[in-house]
CSV table of C-alpha atoms and ligand atoms in Angstrom, one decimal:
chain,number,residue,atom,x,y,z
B,2,UNK,CA,147.7,126.6,62.9
B,3,UNK,CA,146.6,127.8,66.2
B,4,UNK,CA,149.0,127.7,69.5
B,5,UNK,CA,146.1,127.7,72.1
B,6,UNK,CA,146.6,124.7,74.3
B,7,UNK,CA,143.7,122.3,73.5
B,8,UNK,CA,140.4,122.6,76.0
B,9,UNK,CA,141.0,119.1,77.0
B,10,UNK,CA,145.0,120.1,77.6
B,11,UNK,CA,144.3,122.4,79.5
B,12,UNK,CA,142.3,121.2,82.0
B,13,UNK,CA,144.4,118.5,82.3
B,14,UNK,CA,147.2,121.5,83.1
B,15,UNK,CA,145.0,123.6,85.6
B,16,UNK,CA,144.5,120.0,87.8
B,17,UNK,CA,148.2,118.8,88.2
B,18,UNK,CA,149.4,122.8,88.8
B,19,UNK,CA,146.7,122.4,91.5
B,20,UNK,CA,148.6,119.2,92.9
B,21,UNK,CA,152.1,119.1,94.5
B,22,UNK,CA,154.2,116.9,93.2
B,23,UNK,CA,158.5,116.5,92.3
B,24,UNK,CA,157.8,114.3,89.2
B,25,UNK,CA,155.0,113.1,87.5
B,26,UNK,CA,154.4,110.4,85.1
B,27,UNK,CA,151.6,111.4,82.1
B,28,UNK,CA,150.8,108.1,80.4
B,29,UNK,CA,148.3,106.8,77.8
B,30,UNK,CA,148.3,106.1,74.4
B,31,UNK,CA,149.7,108.2,71.7
B,32,UNK,CA,148.7,110.9,70.1
B,33,UNK,CA,146.7,112.3,73.0
B,34,UNK,CA,149.1,115.3,73.9
B,35,UNK,CA,151.1,114.0,76.7
B,36,UNK,CA,154.4,115.7,74.9
B,37,UNK,CA,152.9,119.3,74.8
B,38,UNK,CA,150.7,118.9,78.2
B,39,UNK,CA,154.4,117.8,79.8
B,40,UNK,CA,155.9,121.4,77.8
B,41,UNK,CA,153.1,123.3,79.4
B,42,UNK,CA,153.9,122.2,83.0
B,43,UNK,CA,157.1,122.7,83.3
B,44,UNK,CA,157.0,126.2,81.4
B,45,UNK,CA,154.5,127.0,84.0
B,46,UNK,CA,156.4,125.7,86.4
B,47,UNK,CA,159.1,128.1,85.5
B,48,UNK,CA,157.2,131.1,84.6
B,49,UNK,CA,157.9,134.3,86.5
B,50,UNK,CA,154.1,135.0,86.8
B,51,UNK,CA,152.9,132.0,86.4
B,52,UNK,CA,148.9,131.6,86.4
B,53,UNK,CA,146.7,128.0,88.0
B,54,UNK,CA,146.1,128.1,84.5
B,55,UNK,CA,149.9,127.9,83.7
B,56,UNK,CA,152.8,130.6,82.4
B,57,UNK,CA,152.1,133.7,81.3
B,58,UNK,CA,153.6,133.5,77.8
B,59,UNK,CA,155.6,136.8,78.4
B,60,UNK,CA,158.2,137.0,80.7
B,61,UNK,CA,162.0,135.9,80.4
B,62,UNK,CA,161.8,132.5,81.4
B,63,UNK,CA,158.8,131.8,78.6
B,64,UNK,CA,160.8,133.5,76.3
B,65,UNK,CA,164.0,131.5,77.0
B,66,UNK,CA,161.7,128.7,76.5
B,67,UNK,CA,160.5,129.1,73.4
B,68,UNK,CA,163.7,130.4,72.2
B,69,UNK,CA,164.8,126.5,73.7
B,70,UNK,CA,167.2,128.2,75.2
B,71,UNK,CA,166.0,127.6,79.1
B,72,UNK,CA,169.4,127.4,81.0
B,73,UNK,CA,166.9,125.8,84.0
B,74,UNK,CA,165.3,123.6,81.6
B,75,UNK,CA,166.2,120.0,80.9
B,76,UNK,CA,164.8,118.1,77.8
B,77,UNK,CA,165.4,114.0,77.9
B,78,UNK,CA,164.8,113.1,74.6
B,79,UNK,CA,165.8,110.7,72.1
B,80,UNK,CA,168.0,112.5,68.8
B,81,UNK,CA,165.3,111.9,65.8
B,82,UNK,CA,162.5,113.5,68.6
B,83,UNK,CA,164.5,116.2,69.6
B,84,UNK,CA,165.3,117.0,66.2
B,85,UNK,CA,161.7,116.4,65.2
B,86,UNK,CA,160.2,118.8,68.1
B,87,UNK,CA,163.0,121.5,67.3
B,88,UNK,CA,165.4,121.3,70.8
B,89,UNK,CA,168.7,121.9,69.6
B,90,UNK,CA,171.0,118.9,70.4
B,91,UNK,CA,174.7,118.9,72.7
B,92,UNK,CA,177.6,120.3,70.5
B,93,UNK,CA,179.3,116.9,70.7
B,94,UNK,CA,175.9,115.1,69.6
B,95,UNK,CA,175.4,117.4,67.0
B,96,UNK,CA,178.9,117.2,65.5
B,97,UNK,CA,179.1,114.1,65.5
B,98,UNK,CA,175.7,114.1,63.4
B,99,UNK,CA,177.1,116.5,60.9
B,100,UNK,CA,180.1,114.8,60.8
B,101,UNK,CA,178.1,111.4,59.8
B,102,UNK,CA,179.9,110.1,62.4
B,103,UNK,CA,176.7,108.0,63.2
B,104,UNK,CA,173.4,108.6,62.7
B,105,UNK,CA,170.9,110.8,65.0
B,106,UNK,CA,169.7,108.0,67.9
B,107,UNK,CA,166.0,106.8,68.2
B,108,UNK,CA,166.8,105.8,72.1
B,109,UNK,CA,167.0,108.5,75.2
B,110,UNK,CA,171.2,108.2,75.1
B,111,UNK,CA,173.6,107.0,78.4
B,112,UNK,CA,175.4,110.4,77.6
B,113,UNK,CA,172.3,112.7,77.5
B,114,UNK,CA,171.0,111.2,80.1
B,115,UNK,CA,174.7,111.5,82.0
B,116,UNK,CA,173.9,116.1,81.8
B,117,UNK,CA,170.8,115.0,83.0
B,118,UNK,CA,172.2,114.1,86.4
B,119,UNK,CA,174.4,116.5,86.4
B,120,UNK,CA,172.4,119.2,85.6
B,121,UNK,CA,169.9,118.6,88.0
B,122,UNK,CA,172.6,119.1,90.3
B,123,UNK,CA,173.7,122.1,90.1
B,124,UNK,CA,171.7,125.2,91.1
B,125,UNK,CA,169.0,127.4,89.7
B,126,UNK,CA,170.1,129.5,87.4
B,127,UNK,CA,166.9,131.7,87.2
B,128,UNK,CA,165.8,131.2,90.7
B,129,UNK,CA,163.2,129.5,89.8
B,130,UNK,CA,164.0,125.6,90.7
B,131,UNK,CA,164.6,123.4,87.9
B,132,UNK,CA,162.5,121.2,85.6
B,133,UNK,CA,163.5,118.1,83.4
B,134,UNK,CA,161.3,116.5,81.1
B,135,UNK,CA,161.4,113.1,79.2
B,136,UNK,CA,160.1,112.1,76.2
B,137,UNK,CA,159.4,109.3,75.5
B,138,UNK,CA,160.2,108.3,78.5
B,139,UNK,CA,160.1,104.8,77.5
B,140,UNK,CA,163.1,104.7,75.1
B,141,UNK,CA,165.4,104.8,78.1
B,142,UNK,CA,166.5,102.0,78.3
B,143,UNK,CA,167.9,99.6,81.6
B,144,UNK,CA,170.9,101.4,82.5
B,145,UNK,CA,169.5,105.5,81.6
B,146,UNK,CA,166.6,104.1,83.0
B,147,UNK,CA,168.1,103.1,86.7
B,148,UNK,CA,170.5,106.7,86.4
B,149,UNK,CA,167.1,108.3,86.2
B,150,UNK,CA,166.0,106.1,89.2
B,151,UNK,CA,168.6,107.1,91.5
B,152,UNK,CA,168.0,111.2,90.9
B,153,UNK,CA,164.5,110.2,91.5
B,154,UNK,CA,164.8,108.4,94.6
B,155,UNK,CA,167.4,111.1,95.9
B,156,UNK,CA,165.8,114.8,94.1
B,157,UNK,CA,168.7,116.8,94.3
B,158,UNK,CA,166.8,120.1,95.7
B,159,UNK,CA,165.1,122.4,93.9
B,160,UNK,CA,164.9,119.8,89.9
B,161,UNK,CA,161.3,118.8,88.7
B,162,UNK,CA,160.7,115.9,86.8
B,163,UNK,CA,157.8,114.8,83.9
B,164,UNK,CA,158.4,112.4,82.4
B,165,UNK,CA,155.6,111.7,79.3
B,166,UNK,CA,155.2,107.9,77.7
B,167,UNK,CA,153.1,106.4,75.1
B,168,UNK,CA,153.9,103.4,76.3
B,169,UNK,CA,154.5,103.3,80.4
B,170,UNK,CA,154.1,99.5,80.6
B,171,UNK,CA,157.4,99.2,79.4
B,172,UNK,CA,159.1,101.3,82.1
B,173,UNK,CA,160.4,100.0,84.8
B,174,UNK,CA,158.1,99.5,87.8
B,175,UNK,CA,160.3,101.6,90.0
B,176,UNK,CA,160.1,104.4,87.9
B,177,UNK,CA,156.7,104.4,88.4
B,178,UNK,CA,156.4,104.3,91.9
B,179,UNK,CA,158.7,107.5,92.3
B,180,UNK,CA,156.2,109.4,90.3
B,181,UNK,CA,152.9,110.7,90.8
B,182,UNK,CA,150.7,109.2,87.8
B,183,UNK,CA,148.5,111.3,85.8
B,184,UNK,CA,146.5,109.0,83.3
B,185,UNK,CA,146.1,111.7,79.9
B,186,UNK,CA,141.8,112.1,79.1
B,187,UNK,CA,140.3,111.7,75.9
B,188,UNK,CA,138.6,114.7,74.1
B,189,UNK,CA,135.3,114.2,73.0
B,190,UNK,CA,134.5,114.0,69.4
B,191,UNK,CA,133.3,117.5,69.2
B,192,UNK,CA,136.2,118.6,71.3
B,193,UNK,CA,138.8,117.2,69.1
B,194,UNK,CA,136.6,117.7,65.6
B,195,UNK,CA,136.9,121.8,66.6
B,196,UNK,CA,140.8,121.2,67.9
B,197,UNK,CA,141.7,119.3,64.3
B,198,UNK,CA,139.7,122.5,61.9
B,199,UNK,CA,141.6,124.7,64.2
B,200,UNK,CA,144.9,123.5,63.2
B,201,UNK,CA,143.4,124.1,59.4
B,202,UNK,CA,142.0,120.6,59.0
B,203,UNK,CA,138.7,121.1,56.7
B,204,UNK,CA,135.8,120.1,58.4
B,205,UNK,CA,135.3,117.2,55.7
B,206,UNK,CA,138.2,115.4,56.6
B,207,UNK,CA,138.7,116.6,60.4
B,208,UNK,CA,136.1,113.8,60.7
B,209,UNK,CA,137.4,110.8,58.8
B,210,UNK,CA,140.8,111.6,59.5
B,211,UNK,CA,140.1,111.9,63.2
B,212,UNK,CA,137.9,108.7,63.0
B,213,UNK,CA,141.6,107.0,61.4
B,214,UNK,CA,143.7,107.9,64.5
B,215,UNK,CA,141.1,106.2,67.1
B,216,UNK,CA,140.0,108.9,68.0
B,217,UNK,CA,143.1,110.5,69.0
B,218,UNK,CA,143.5,114.2,67.8
B,219,UNK,CA,147.6,114.1,67.9
B,220,UNK,CA,147.9,111.1,65.3
B,221,UNK,CA,144.9,112.6,63.4
B,222,UNK,CA,146.9,115.6,62.7
B,223,UNK,CA,150.0,113.3,61.8
B,224,UNK,CA,148.3,111.3,59.7
B,225,UNK,CA,147.7,114.0,57.7
B,226,UNK,CA,151.4,115.3,57.8
B,227,UNK,CA,153.5,112.4,57.0
B,228,UNK,CA,151.1,112.4,53.6
B,229,UNK,CA,148.9,109.9,53.9
B,230,UNK,CA,145.5,110.7,52.9
B,231,UNK,CA,142.2,109.8,53.1
B,232,UNK,CA,141.0,108.1,50.0
B,233,UNK,CA,143.9,105.5,50.4
B,234,UNK,CA,143.0,105.0,53.6
B,235,UNK,CA,139.1,104.2,52.6
B,236,UNK,CA,140.8,102.2,49.8
B,237,UNK,CA,143.3,100.2,51.8
B,238,UNK,CA,140.5,97.3,52.6
B,239,UNK,CA,139.8,96.9,49.3
B,240,UNK,CA,143.1,96.9,48.1
B,241,UNK,CA,144.7,94.8,50.9
B,242,UNK,CA,141.7,92.4,49.5
B,243,UNK,CA,142.8,92.0,46.1
B,244,UNK,CA,146.9,91.1,47.1
B,245,UNK,CA,147.1,94.9,45.4
B,246,UNK,CA,151.2,95.8,47.0
B,247,UNK,CA,151.2,99.6,45.1
B,248,UNK,CA,148.7,100.7,48.4
B,249,UNK,CA,151.5,100.3,50.8
B,250,UNK,CA,154.3,101.7,47.9
B,251,UNK,CA,156.2,104.3,50.4
B,252,UNK,CA,154.9,103.5,53.1
B,253,UNK,CA,157.3,103.3,55.8
B,254,UNK,CA,156.8,99.6,57.4
B,255,UNK,CA,156.3,100.6,60.9
B,256,UNK,CA,153.6,102.4,59.1
B,257,UNK,CA,152.4,99.9,57.1
B,258,UNK,CA,152.1,97.7,60.1
B,259,UNK,CA,150.1,100.2,62.2
B,260,UNK,CA,147.8,100.6,59.4
B,261,UNK,CA,147.5,96.7,58.7
B,262,UNK,CA,146.7,96.3,62.4
B,263,UNK,CA,144.1,98.6,62.7
B,264,UNK,CA,142.4,97.3,59.4
B,265,UNK,CA,142.8,93.8,61.2
B,266,UNK,CA,141.2,94.9,64.3
B,267,UNK,CA,137.7,96.3,62.2
B,268,UNK,CA,137.5,93.8,60.3
B,269,UNK,CA,137.8,91.2,63.5
B,270,UNK,CA,135.5,93.9,65.4
B,271,UNK,CA,132.8,93.6,62.5
B,272,UNK,CA,133.7,89.5,62.4
B,273,UNK,CA,132.0,89.4,65.7
B,274,UNK,CA,129.0,91.6,65.0
B,275,UNK,CA,131.3,95.0,66.7
B,276,UNK,CA,131.7,98.9,65.0
B,277,UNK,CA,134.9,99.2,63.4
B,278,UNK,CA,137.0,102.0,65.1
B,279,UNK,CA,139.1,103.1,62.2
B,280,UNK,CA,137.7,102.9,59.5
B,281,UNK,CA,134.1,103.5,57.7
B,282,UNK,CA,132.2,99.9,57.8
B,283,UNK,CA,131.2,100.6,54.2
B,284,UNK,CA,134.9,100.0,52.9
B,285,UNK,CA,135.3,96.9,54.8
B,286,UNK,CA,134.9,93.5,53.1
B,287,UNK,CA,134.3,90.3,55.5
B,288,UNK,CA,136.8,88.1,56.8
B,289,UNK,CA,136.9,84.9,58.2
B,290,UNK,CA,137.7,85.8,62.4
B,291,UNK,CA,139.8,83.0,62.3
B,292,UNK,CA,142.0,83.8,59.2
B,293,UNK,CA,141.8,87.3,61.2
B,294,UNK,CA,142.9,85.9,64.7
B,295,UNK,CA,145.8,84.2,63.1
B,296,UNK,CA,146.7,87.5,61.3
B,297,UNK,CA,146.6,89.8,64.3
B,298,UNK,CA,149.1,87.4,65.9
B,299,UNK,CA,151.3,87.5,62.6
B,300,UNK,CA,151.5,91.4,62.7
B,301,UNK,CA,151.9,91.6,66.3
B,302,UNK,CA,155.0,89.4,65.9
B,303,UNK,CA,155.8,91.8,62.9
B,304,UNK,CA,155.3,94.6,65.4
B,305,UNK,CA,158.3,93.6,67.7
B,306,UNK,CA,160.7,93.5,64.7
B,307,UNK,CA,159.3,96.6,62.7
B,308,UNK,CA,162.1,99.3,63.7
B,309,UNK,CA,165.2,96.7,62.4
B,310,UNK,CA,162.8,95.3,58.9
B,311,UNK,CA,166.2,93.0,57.2
B,312,UNK,CA,165.0,93.9,54.3
B,313,UNK,CA,161.6,97.0,54.0
B,314,UNK,CA,160.7,95.9,50.3
B,315,UNK,CA,160.3,92.3,51.5
B,316,UNK,CA,158.8,93.2,54.4
B,317,UNK,CA,156.4,95.0,52.4
B,318,UNK,CA,155.3,92.2,50.5
B,319,UNK,CA,154.9,90.2,53.1
B,320,UNK,CA,152.9,92.3,54.7
B,321,UNK,CA,150.7,91.7,51.9
B,322,UNK,CA,150.4,88.9,51.2
B,323,UNK,CA,149.4,87.9,54.8
B,324,UNK,CA,146.9,90.5,54.9
B,325,UNK,CA,144.9,89.1,51.3
B,326,UNK,CA,145.1,85.4,52.5
B,327,UNK,CA,143.6,86.3,55.8
B,328,UNK,CA,140.8,88.5,53.8
B,329,UNK,CA,140.1,85.4,51.6
B,330,UNK,CA,140.1,83.3,53.9
B,331,UNK,CA,136.7,81.2,54.5
B,332,UNK,CA,137.5,79.8,57.4
I,21,LIG,ZN1,155.9,133.4,82.0
């Protein structure tokens, strides 16, 4: 796996570094590299010998970030995300989780925000200012968002902020107005395919997995890392038409809903003569537009509660049954 910054992210990094701004909001749909771009931006800000292209990768500051112990960098993330991305939790939080007092939080916690506010008021340890990276910013609730807002409104001297979001519409409008916005760019297909191959994806699979991820390279990689295989993906439409629940066996409910929303999207597009985005057209059965529109609304309802399903097994069964009805309905 190559660690070089993808060319479309490098281009955005140089453009951001050429501008001033103490708070950036990087936004766009998932899978376009918000986290990586945010991290590269703070790395460049803190680097001792930065270039217009970014951090040097060699200095003490770059090294400190690499080993996740930079005194002037604060990453504010849900605990589950910190763990997945290899950032250490605070001592207390880690002890609570180790002692099974609670589970790692999927939201950005109020105590973590308090630590961040305190961090931003301290003086910089290495003398190059301080940086706060918030990701995914939409996982702040109103209390944490308001605490951050105060800090953004009265920037405490030498702290700079990057908020990276995959659902910026969920952020308070006041957060938007306090940040400079940057809309994540989509890579063209050839660059995305080349990048996937550098990450070790076979040439034959790269195009199919990029399609399954709707053209978003990070999501494509995640697709393969989450254990989904392309054969299951291509058989999914027919399996759903048969009501074959085994096709979704072992899937997390959120993953299943996401896949079915993509399937429904493609079938709806096909039913009105449009091109599918996620599936190979040859894998898609025909279905009625009205039934698909109903199914799309059902899926949207389910998506809102999918993080807390009453019973994951029952939810998958219900999803398959809805899918079968939609795919076999004549009107
Ligand atoms: Zn450096």
